[in-house]
Amino acid sequence: MKQGTANKLTLTLSPTATAIAVSVKDWATGADAASTLAIVTTGTADELTDNSTFSTLNIFVDALTGTPYEYTKTNGAWTSANPLYLDELVAASKLYAQTVNSTADAVTALTDVLGTDATAVKGGVAAFTFRHLLAQMSITLAQGEGFTPSLDGAVITTPDMIKGYTVATDANGNMTAVAGTETQAYTLTDDDAHLVVPQTLAQGSVFTVKLTNGNTYTASLAEAVTLEAGKNTTVTLTLNITATGVKVAMTDWGIAAAETAMKLAGLT
């Protein structure tokens, strides 16, 4: 009797002798049994913990189209009312997973979206490693030499920036955020990191800073800045004393000189 075989012994009875015939065949297929996919996720603690704002997981098979399989994390386990079963997959199947923060950025209105690379199923397990598909940008203010006004309460206006995106796959088959075409400027009153669409701010892009004393300053980028997915780029704006305009009034000799005023760094 060989491993992996089912053995059937047939006894044939006759008046004179008993014959034994032996036949071997593969095991018959039993009742179909579907196994749910075991899901393993990795990410930073504040992103994928039980109580985080990343609580829903969407799994796509082969393409980011169609209705995803939606999972919810409860007590440390991912469960679904419509789970993905292994018998729905083939050997070449690639899975993608995506989870979105339920809290939007107060300035840009974007939500932090995490995505994965194309993932194959091994041993009944899909191990997803998440990464941020969007970028972060921080803007800080610094006082230049001889600059004394307070920077507290300053209002910063960014140049026009791309505000929308779609999720797709790149040339390597991995999830990415594809920037849209519509733009808008953002107004900031803090130096926190804000979510932005991955993009490049061109050389010469202008930031405007308005202080509480009413003075307004502009700063342009000396070179292009690329805002990369998964990275926080900090733009530091250093405010310096601006150029001083001098107004001169001329009169004929013998007449008292006209009074002129010079304004320098906000003081007359």
PDB file of C-alpha atoms in Angstrom:
ATOM      1  CA  MET A   1       0.000   0.000   0.000  1.00  0.00           C
ATOM      2  CA  LYS A   2       1.662   3.185  -1.234  1.00  0.00           C
ATOM      3  CA  GLN A   3       1.537   6.620   0.293  1.00  0.00           C
ATOM      4  CA  GLY A   4      -1.101   8.770  -1.394  1.00  0.00           C
ATOM      5  CA  THR A   5      -3.140   5.882  -2.724  1.00  0.00           C
ATOM      6  CA  ALA A   6      -6.452   4.300  -1.802  1.00  0.00           C
ATOM      7  CA  ASN A   7      -6.440   0.501  -1.978  1.00  0.00           C
ATOM      8  CA  LYS A   8      -9.509  -1.560  -2.796  1.00  0.00           C
ATOM      9  CA  LEU A   9      -9.537  -5.322  -2.277  1.00  0.00           C
ATOM     10  CA  THR A  10     -12.131  -7.260  -4.268  1.00  0.00           C
ATOM     11  CA  LEU A  11     -13.008 -10.801  -3.090  1.00  0.00           C
ATOM     12  CA  THR A  12     -14.554 -13.022  -5.753  1.00  0.00           C
ATOM     13  CA  LEU A  13     -16.237 -16.169  -4.411  1.00  0.00           C
ATOM     14  CA  SER A  14     -16.764 -19.371  -6.434  1.00  0.00           C
ATOM     15  CA  PRO A  15     -17.652 -22.968  -5.511  1.00  0.00           C
ATOM     16  CA  THR A  16     -14.045 -24.096  -5.939  1.00  0.00           C
ATOM     17  CA  ALA A  17     -11.755 -21.168  -5.013  1.00  0.00           C
ATOM     18  CA  THR A  18     -11.564 -17.627  -3.618  1.00  0.00           C
ATOM     19  CA  ALA A  19      -9.746 -15.061  -5.832  1.00  0.00           C
ATOM     20  CA  ILE A  20      -8.397 -11.760  -4.583  1.00  0.00           C
ATOM     21  CA  ALA A  21      -8.013  -8.885  -7.126  1.00  0.00           C
ATOM     22  CA  VAL A  22      -6.197  -5.702  -6.127  1.00  0.00           C
ATOM     23  CA  SER A  23      -6.687  -2.280  -7.794  1.00  0.00           C
ATOM     24  CA  VAL A  24      -5.043   1.089  -6.911  1.00  0.00           C
ATOM     25  CA  LYS A  25      -6.403   4.527  -7.734  1.00  0.00           C
ATOM     26  CA  ASP A  26      -5.861   8.102  -6.606  1.00  0.00           C
ATOM     27  CA  TRP A  27      -7.837   9.353  -3.684  1.00  0.00           C
ATOM     28  CA  ALA A  28     -11.244  10.577  -4.716  1.00  0.00           C
ATOM     29  CA  THR A  29     -12.008  14.261  -4.325  1.00  0.00           C
ATOM     30  CA  GLY A  30     -13.968  14.856  -1.184  1.00  0.00           C
ATOM     31  CA  ALA A  31     -16.287  17.717  -0.353  1.00  0.00           C
ATOM     32  CA  ASP A  32     -15.001  21.115  -1.356  1.00  0.00           C
ATOM     33  CA  ALA A  33     -13.521  23.063   1.571  1.00  0.00           C
ATOM     34  CA  ALA A  34     -12.707  26.762   1.216  1.00  0.00           C
ATOM     35  CA  SER A  35     -10.092  28.273   3.505  1.00  0.00           C
ATOM     36  CA  THR A  36     -10.049  31.965   4.339  1.00  0.00           C
ATOM     37  CA  LEU A  37      -6.910  33.936   3.672  1.00  0.00           C
ATOM     38  CA  ALA A  38      -4.658  34.629   6.630  1.00  0.00           C
ATOM     39  CA  ILE A  39      -3.705  38.299   6.600  1.00  0.00           C
ATOM     40  CA  VAL A  40      -0.524  39.647   8.122  1.00  0.00           C
ATOM     41  CA  THR A  41       0.099  43.392   8.109  1.00  0.00           C
ATOM     42  CA  THR A  42       3.155  45.393   9.066  1.00  0.00           C
ATOM     43  CA  GLY A  43       3.404  49.105   9.700  1.00  0.00           C
ATOM     44  CA  THR A  44       4.217  51.572  12.437  1.00  0.00           C
ATOM     45  CA  ALA A  45       2.428  51.136  15.733  1.00  0.00           C
ATOM     46  CA  ASP A  46       0.319  54.262  15.432  1.00  0.00           C
ATOM     47  CA  GLU A  47      -0.927  53.257  11.985  1.00  0.00           C
ATOM     48  CA  LEU A  48      -2.150  49.696  12.349  1.00  0.00           C
ATOM     49  CA  THR A  49      -2.949  49.175  16.023  1.00  0.00           C
ATOM     50  CA  ASP A  50      -6.406  48.056  17.088  1.00  0.00           C
ATOM     51  CA  ASN A  51      -7.474  51.524  18.178  1.00  0.00           C
ATOM     52  CA  SER A  52      -5.906  53.485  15.342  1.00  0.00           C
ATOM     53  CA  THR A  53      -7.838  55.421  12.740  1.00  0.00           C
ATOM     54  CA  PHE A  54      -6.700  52.835  10.179  1.00  0.00           C
ATOM     55  CA  SER A  55      -9.352  50.234  10.909  1.00  0.00           C
ATOM     56  CA  THR A  56     -10.589  49.123   7.485  1.00  0.00           C
ATOM     57  CA  LEU A  57      -8.585  47.169   4.931  1.00  0.00           C
ATOM     58  CA  ASN A  58      -9.489  46.754   1.254  1.00  0.00           C
ATOM     59  CA  ILE A  59      -7.919  43.882  -0.693  1.00  0.00           C
ATOM     60  CA  PHE A  60      -7.871  43.874  -4.488  1.00  0.00           C
ATOM     61  CA  VAL A  61      -7.066  40.846  -6.636  1.00  0.00           C
ATOM     62  CA  ASP A  62      -4.825  41.449  -9.677  1.00  0.00           C
ATOM     63  CA  ALA A  63      -6.052  45.002 -10.340  1.00  0.00           C
ATOM     64  CA  LEU A  64      -7.247  48.070  -8.456  1.00  0.00           C
ATOM     65  CA  THR A  65     -10.653  47.835 -10.071  1.00  0.00           C
ATOM     66  CA  GLY A  66     -13.900  46.219  -9.133  1.00  0.00           C
ATOM     67  CA  THR A  67     -15.312  45.726  -5.658  1.00  0.00           C
ATOM     68  CA  PRO A  68     -12.619  45.060  -3.068  1.00  0.00           C
ATOM     69  CA  TYR A  69     -12.788  42.545  -0.248  1.00  0.00           C
ATOM     70  CA  GLU A  70     -13.294  44.684   2.851  1.00  0.00           C
ATOM     71  CA  TYR A  71     -11.852  43.677   6.214  1.00  0.00           C
ATOM     72  CA  THR A  72     -12.228  45.273   9.632  1.00  0.00           C
ATOM     73  CA  LYS A  73      -9.723  44.923  12.449  1.00  0.00           C
ATOM     74  CA  THR A  74     -11.271  43.836  15.745  1.00  0.00           C
ATOM     75  CA  ASN A  75      -9.337  42.619  18.768  1.00  0.00           C
ATOM     76  CA  GLY A  76      -6.195  42.288  16.715  1.00  0.00           C
ATOM     77  CA  ALA A  77      -7.705  40.163  13.916  1.00  0.00           C
ATOM     78  CA  TRP A  78      -8.897  41.107  10.436  1.00  0.00           C
ATOM     79  CA  THR A  79     -12.405  39.805   9.711  1.00  0.00           C
ATOM     80  CA  SER A  80     -14.807  40.291   6.828  1.00  0.00           C
ATOM     81  CA  ALA A  81     -18.446  39.656   6.027  1.00  0.00           C
ATOM     82  CA  ASN A  82     -17.287  38.788   2.512  1.00  0.00           C
ATOM     83  CA  PRO A  83     -13.820  37.260   2.971  1.00  0.00           C
ATOM     84  CA  LEU A  84     -11.400  36.334   0.247  1.00  0.00           C
ATOM     85  CA  TYR A  85     -11.055  32.553  -0.075  1.00  0.00           C
ATOM     86  CA  LEU A  86      -7.977  30.752  -1.314  1.00  0.00           C
ATOM     87  CA  ASP A  87      -9.960  28.782  -3.880  1.00  0.00           C
ATOM     88  CA  GLU A  88     -10.770  32.080  -5.596  1.00  0.00           C
ATOM     89  CA  LEU A  89      -7.094  32.576  -6.387  1.00  0.00           C
ATOM     90  CA  VAL A  90      -4.738  31.044  -8.921  1.00  0.00           C
ATOM     91  CA  ALA A  91      -0.997  30.609  -8.624  1.00  0.00           C
ATOM     92  CA  ALA A  92      -0.311  33.835 -10.516  1.00  0.00           C
ATOM     93  CA  SER A  93      -2.729  35.969  -8.485  1.00  0.00           C
ATOM     94  CA  LYS A  94      -1.359  39.246  -7.103  1.00  0.00           C
ATOM     95  CA  LEU A  95      -3.013  40.998  -4.208  1.00  0.00           C
ATOM     96  CA  TYR A  96      -3.012  44.688  -3.298  1.00  0.00           C
ATOM     97  CA  ALA A  97      -4.106  46.116   0.026  1.00  0.00           C
ATOM     98  CA  GLN A  98      -5.112  49.664   0.908  1.00  0.00           C
ATOM     99  CA  THR A  99      -6.183  51.337   4.125  1.00  0.00           C
ATOM    100  CA  VAL A 100      -7.168  54.971   4.618  1.00  0.00           C
ATOM    101  CA  ASN A 101      -7.022  57.154   7.710  1.00  0.00           C
ATOM    102  CA  SER A 102     -10.516  58.228   8.691  1.00  0.00           C
ATOM    103  CA  THR A 103      -9.239  61.646   9.852  1.00  0.00           C
ATOM    104  CA  ALA A 104      -8.544  64.230   7.147  1.00  0.00           C
ATOM    105  CA  ASP A 105      -5.817  66.867   7.196  1.00  0.00           C
ATOM    106  CA  ALA A 106      -7.384  70.090   8.466  1.00  0.00           C
ATOM    107  CA  VAL A 107      -5.563  72.214   5.872  1.00  0.00           C
ATOM    108  CA  THR A 108      -5.389  70.147   2.686  1.00  0.00           C
ATOM    109  CA  ALA A 109      -8.464  67.937   3.350  1.00  0.00           C
ATOM    110  CA  LEU A 110      -6.410  64.904   2.234  1.00  0.00           C
ATOM    111  CA  THR A 111      -6.508  61.603   4.113  1.00  0.00           C
ATOM    112  CA  ASP A 112      -3.430  59.494   4.756  1.00  0.00           C
ATOM    113  CA  VAL A 113      -3.664  56.476   2.459  1.00  0.00           C
ATOM    114  CA  LEU A 114      -1.427  53.428   2.902  1.00  0.00           C
ATOM    115  CA  GLY A 115      -0.846  50.990   0.064  1.00  0.00           C
ATOM    116  CA  THR A 116       1.222  47.901  -0.708  1.00  0.00           C
ATOM    117  CA  ASP A 117       3.309  46.490  -3.472  1.00  0.00           C
ATOM    118  CA  ALA A 118       1.988  43.564  -5.494  1.00  0.00           C
ATOM    119  CA  THR A 119       1.844  40.645  -3.039  1.00  0.00           C
ATOM    120  CA  ALA A 120       1.731  36.926  -3.751  1.00  0.00           C
ATOM    121  CA  VAL A 121       0.059  34.368  -1.486  1.00  0.00           C
ATOM    122  CA  LYS A 122       2.463  31.915   0.119  1.00  0.00           C
ATOM    123  CA  GLY A 123       1.309  29.073   2.317  1.00  0.00           C
ATOM    124  CA  GLY A 124      -2.175  30.509   2.598  1.00  0.00           C
ATOM    125  CA  VAL A 125      -0.862  33.810   3.944  1.00  0.00           C
ATOM    126  CA  ALA A 126      -0.738  37.245   2.346  1.00  0.00           C
ATOM    127  CA  ALA A 127       1.889  39.350   4.138  1.00  0.00           C
ATOM    128  CA  PHE A 128       1.235  43.014   3.374  1.00  0.00           C
ATOM    129  CA  THR A 129       3.819  45.711   4.049  1.00  0.00           C
ATOM    130  CA  PHE A 130       2.221  49.145   3.919  1.00  0.00           C
ATOM    131  CA  ARG A 131       3.775  52.443   2.881  1.00  0.00           C
ATOM    132  CA  HIS A 132       2.457  55.992   2.625  1.00  0.00           C
ATOM    133  CA  LEU A 133       1.266  56.914  -0.852  1.00  0.00           C
ATOM    134  CA  LEU A 134       1.131  60.646  -0.083  1.00  0.00           C
ATOM    135  CA  ALA A 135       3.829  63.108   0.955  1.00  0.00           C
ATOM    136  CA  GLN A 136       4.129  65.515   3.876  1.00  0.00           C
ATOM    137  CA  MET A 137       5.288  69.124   3.831  1.00  0.00           C
ATOM    138  CA  SER A 138       6.221  71.344   6.762  1.00  0.00           C
ATOM    139  CA  ILE A 139       6.928  75.074   6.591  1.00  0.00           C
ATOM    140  CA  THR A 140       8.916  76.849   9.274  1.00  0.00           C
ATOM    141  CA  LEU A 141       9.786  80.522   9.687  1.00  0.00           C
ATOM    142  CA  ALA A 142      13.124  81.891  10.833  1.00  0.00           C
ATOM    143  CA  GLN A 143      14.289  85.402  11.658  1.00  0.00           C
ATOM    144  CA  GLY A 144      17.082  86.683   9.496  1.00  0.00           C
ATOM    145  CA  GLU A 145      19.947  88.846  10.689  1.00  0.00           C
ATOM    146  CA  GLY A 146      18.670  92.130  12.076  1.00  0.00           C
ATOM    147  CA  PHE A 147      15.046  91.011  11.804  1.00  0.00           C
ATOM    148  CA  THR A 148      13.202  91.630  15.074  1.00  0.00           C
ATOM    149  CA  PRO A 149       9.388  91.452  14.513  1.00  0.00           C
ATOM    150  CA  SER A 150       7.682  88.436  16.061  1.00  0.00           C
ATOM    151  CA  LEU A 151       6.838  85.488  13.821  1.00  0.00           C
ATOM    152  CA  ASP A 152       4.050  84.283  16.130  1.00  0.00           C
ATOM    153  CA  GLY A 153       0.664  84.269  14.449  1.00  0.00           C
ATOM    154  CA  ALA A 154       2.116  84.576  10.954  1.00  0.00           C
ATOM    155  CA  VAL A 155      -0.050  83.407   8.060  1.00  0.00           C
ATOM    156  CA  ILE A 156       1.724  81.514   5.276  1.00  0.00           C
ATOM    157  CA  THR A 157       0.271  81.044   1.806  1.00  0.00           C
ATOM    158  CA  THR A 158       1.796  78.374  -0.410  1.00  0.00           C
ATOM    159  CA  PRO A 159       2.145  78.541  -4.173  1.00  0.00           C
ATOM    160  CA  ASP A 160      -0.512  76.728  -6.201  1.00  0.00           C
ATOM    161  CA  MET A 161      -0.171  72.997  -5.520  1.00  0.00           C
ATOM    162  CA  ILE A 162      -1.764  69.894  -7.016  1.00  0.00           C
ATOM    163  CA  LYS A 163      -4.620  68.950  -4.706  1.00  0.00           C
ATOM    164  CA  GLY A 164      -5.979  65.629  -6.032  1.00  0.00           C
ATOM    165  CA  TYR A 165      -4.773  62.171  -7.013  1.00  0.00           C
ATOM    166  CA  THR A 166      -5.851  58.710  -8.063  1.00  0.00           C
ATOM    167  CA  VAL A 167      -4.446  55.376  -6.877  1.00  0.00           C
ATOM    168  CA  ALA A 168      -2.956  53.207  -9.612  1.00  0.00           C
ATOM    169  CA  THR A 169      -0.033  50.841 -10.211  1.00  0.00           C
ATOM    170  CA  ASP A 170       3.363  51.926 -11.472  1.00  0.00           C
ATOM    171  CA  ALA A 171       5.608  50.241 -14.041  1.00  0.00           C
ATOM    172  CA  ASN A 172       6.643  47.656 -11.446  1.00  0.00           C
ATOM    173  CA  GLY A 173       3.048  46.783 -10.605  1.00  0.00           C
ATOM    174  CA  ASN A 174       3.125  48.533  -7.221  1.00  0.00           C
ATOM    175  CA  MET A 175       0.542  50.933  -5.822  1.00  0.00           C
ATOM    176  CA  THR A 176       1.201  54.636  -6.257  1.00  0.00           C
ATOM    177  CA  ALA A 177      -0.630  57.967  -6.054  1.00  0.00           C
ATOM    178  CA  VAL A 178      -0.912  59.610  -9.459  1.00  0.00           C
ATOM    179  CA  ALA A 179      -1.174  63.401  -9.207  1.00  0.00           C
ATOM    180  CA  GLY A 180      -4.156  65.116 -10.798  1.00  0.00           C
ATOM    181  CA  THR A 181      -4.221  68.453 -12.605  1.00  0.00           C
ATOM    182  CA  GLU A 182      -6.315  70.776 -10.409  1.00  0.00           C
ATOM    183  CA  THR A 183      -4.370  73.112  -8.151  1.00  0.00           C
ATOM    184  CA  GLN A 184      -4.917  75.421  -5.207  1.00  0.00           C
ATOM    185  CA  ALA A 185      -2.880  77.431  -2.701  1.00  0.00           C
ATOM    186  CA  TYR A 186      -3.013  76.458   0.980  1.00  0.00           C
ATOM    187  CA  THR A 187      -3.066  78.821   3.953  1.00  0.00           C
ATOM    188  CA  LEU A 188      -1.095  77.703   7.016  1.00  0.00           C
ATOM    189  CA  THR A 189      -0.995  79.117  10.519  1.00  0.00           C
ATOM    190  CA  ASP A 190       1.271  76.457  12.045  1.00  0.00           C
ATOM    191  CA  ASP A 191       4.459  74.554  11.328  1.00  0.00           C
ATOM    192  CA  ASP A 192       2.885  71.098  11.520  1.00  0.00           C
ATOM    193  CA  ALA A 193       3.450  68.500   8.823  1.00  0.00           C
ATOM    194  CA  HIS A 194       0.557  68.491   6.358  1.00  0.00           C
ATOM    195  CA  LEU A 195      -0.434  65.856   3.825  1.00  0.00           C
ATOM    196  CA  VAL A 196       0.137  66.819   0.204  1.00  0.00           C
ATOM    197  CA  VAL A 197       0.032  65.063  -3.140  1.00  0.00           C
ATOM    198  CA  PRO A 198       3.500  63.924  -4.302  1.00  0.00           C
ATOM    199  CA  GLN A 199       4.666  66.568  -6.762  1.00  0.00           C
ATOM    200  CA  THR A 200       7.478  68.932  -7.674  1.00  0.00           C
ATOM    201  CA  LEU A 201       7.357  72.616  -6.767  1.00  0.00           C
ATOM    202  CA  ALA A 202       9.078  74.447  -9.586  1.00  0.00           C
ATOM    203  CA  GLN A 203      11.994  76.799  -9.170  1.00  0.00           C
ATOM    204  CA  GLY A 204      10.657  80.284  -8.497  1.00  0.00           C
ATOM    205  CA  SER A 205       7.492  79.076  -6.743  1.00  0.00           C
ATOM    206  CA  VAL A 206       6.415  81.846  -4.357  1.00  0.00           C
ATOM    207  CA  PHE A 207       5.436  81.565  -0.679  1.00  0.00           C
ATOM    208  CA  THR A 208       3.809  84.563   1.008  1.00  0.00           C
ATOM    209  CA  VAL A 209       4.175  85.367   4.723  1.00  0.00           C
ATOM    210  CA  LYS A 210       1.967  87.924   6.473  1.00  0.00           C
ATOM    211  CA  LEU A 211       2.903  88.928  10.030  1.00  0.00           C
ATOM    212  CA  THR A 212       0.479  90.125  12.669  1.00  0.00           C
ATOM    213  CA  ASN A 213       1.888  93.659  12.309  1.00  0.00           C
ATOM    214  CA  GLY A 214       0.539  93.715   8.762  1.00  0.00           C
ATOM    215  CA  ASN A 215       3.858  93.426   6.950  1.00  0.00           C
ATOM    216  CA  THR A 216       3.865  90.949   4.083  1.00  0.00           C
ATOM    217  CA  TYR A 217       6.895  89.146   2.692  1.00  0.00           C
ATOM    218  CA  THR A 218       7.415  86.850  -0.272  1.00  0.00           C
ATOM    219  CA  ALA A 219       9.982  84.133  -0.802  1.00  0.00           C
ATOM    220  CA  SER A 220      10.640  82.164  -3.965  1.00  0.00           C
ATOM    221  CA  LEU A 221      12.322  78.779  -4.223  1.00  0.00           C
ATOM    222  CA  ALA A 222      15.894  79.024  -5.444  1.00  0.00           C
ATOM    223  CA  GLU A 223      15.574  75.544  -6.922  1.00  0.00           C
ATOM    224  CA  ALA A 224      12.844  72.985  -7.555  1.00  0.00           C
ATOM    225  CA  VAL A 225      11.698  70.907  -4.587  1.00  0.00           C
ATOM    226  CA  THR A 226      10.312  67.385  -4.982  1.00  0.00           C
ATOM    227  CA  LEU A 227       7.732  66.254  -2.429  1.00  0.00           C
ATOM    228  CA  GLU A 228       8.130  62.470  -2.325  1.00  0.00           C
ATOM    229  CA  ALA A 229       5.643  59.864  -1.167  1.00  0.00           C
ATOM    230  CA  GLY A 230       6.363  58.672   2.350  1.00  0.00           C
ATOM    231  CA  LYS A 231       8.706  61.586   3.114  1.00  0.00           C
ATOM    232  CA  ASN A 232       8.273  64.807   5.072  1.00  0.00           C
ATOM    233  CA  THR A 233       9.938  67.751   3.343  1.00  0.00           C
ATOM    234  CA  THR A 234      10.549  70.873   5.418  1.00  0.00           C
ATOM    235  CA  VAL A 235      10.678  74.276   3.718  1.00  0.00           C
ATOM    236  CA  THR A 236      12.322  76.957   5.861  1.00  0.00           C
ATOM    237  CA  LEU A 237      11.487  80.571   5.039  1.00  0.00           C
ATOM    238  CA  THR A 238      13.985  83.075   6.469  1.00  0.00           C
ATOM    239  CA  LEU A 239      12.611  86.606   6.738  1.00  0.00           C
ATOM    240  CA  ASN A 240      15.073  89.421   6.225  1.00  0.00           C
ATOM    241  CA  ILE A 241      14.807  93.208   6.185  1.00  0.00           C
ATOM    242  CA  THR A 242      13.412  94.106   2.806  1.00  0.00           C
ATOM    243  CA  ALA A 243      14.873  96.628   0.386  1.00  0.00           C
ATOM    244  CA  THR A 244      14.375 100.216   1.462  1.00  0.00           C
ATOM    245  CA  GLY A 245      12.814 102.764  -0.852  1.00  0.00           C
ATOM    246  CA  VAL A 246      14.166 106.318  -0.610  1.00  0.00           C
ATOM    247  CA  LYS A 247      12.037 109.234  -1.706  1.00  0.00           C
ATOM    248  CA  VAL A 248      13.897 112.457  -2.538  1.00  0.00           C
ATOM    249  CA  ALA A 249      12.356 115.888  -3.099  1.00  0.00           C
ATOM    250  CA  MET A 250      14.451 118.542  -4.866  1.00  0.00           C
ATOM    251  CA  THR A 251      13.957 122.320  -4.689  1.00  0.00           C
ATOM    252  CA  ASP A 252      15.732 125.309  -6.196  1.00  0.00           C
ATOM    253  CA  TRP A 253      18.569 126.849  -4.247  1.00  0.00           C
ATOM    254  CA  GLY A 254      17.549 129.385  -1.707  1.00  0.00           C
ATOM    255  CA  ILE A 255      14.326 127.608  -0.816  1.00  0.00           C
ATOM    256  CA  ALA A 256      14.064 125.464   2.292  1.00  0.00           C
ATOM    257  CA  ALA A 257      14.501 121.787   1.565  1.00  0.00           C
ATOM    258  CA  ALA A 258      11.313 119.800   1.483  1.00  0.00           C
ATOM    259  CA  GLU A 259      10.750 117.361   4.344  1.00  0.00           C
ATOM    260  CA  THR A 260      11.185 113.750   3.291  1.00  0.00           C
ATOM    261  CA  ALA A 261      10.484 110.540   5.068  1.00  0.00           C
ATOM    262  CA  MET A 262      12.409 107.277   4.910  1.00  0.00           C
ATOM    263  CA  LYS A 263      10.826 104.024   5.998  1.00  0.00           C
ATOM    264  CA  LEU A 264      13.220 101.309   7.101  1.00  0.00           C
ATOM    265  CA  ALA A 265      12.206  97.931   8.514  1.00  0.00           C
ATOM    266  CA  GLY A 266       8.765  99.163   9.503  1.00  0.00           C
ATOM    267  CA  LEU A 267       9.983 102.241  11.350  1.00  0.00           C
ATOM    268  CA  THR A 268       9.767 105.785  10.004  1.00  0.00           C
TER     269      THR A 268
END
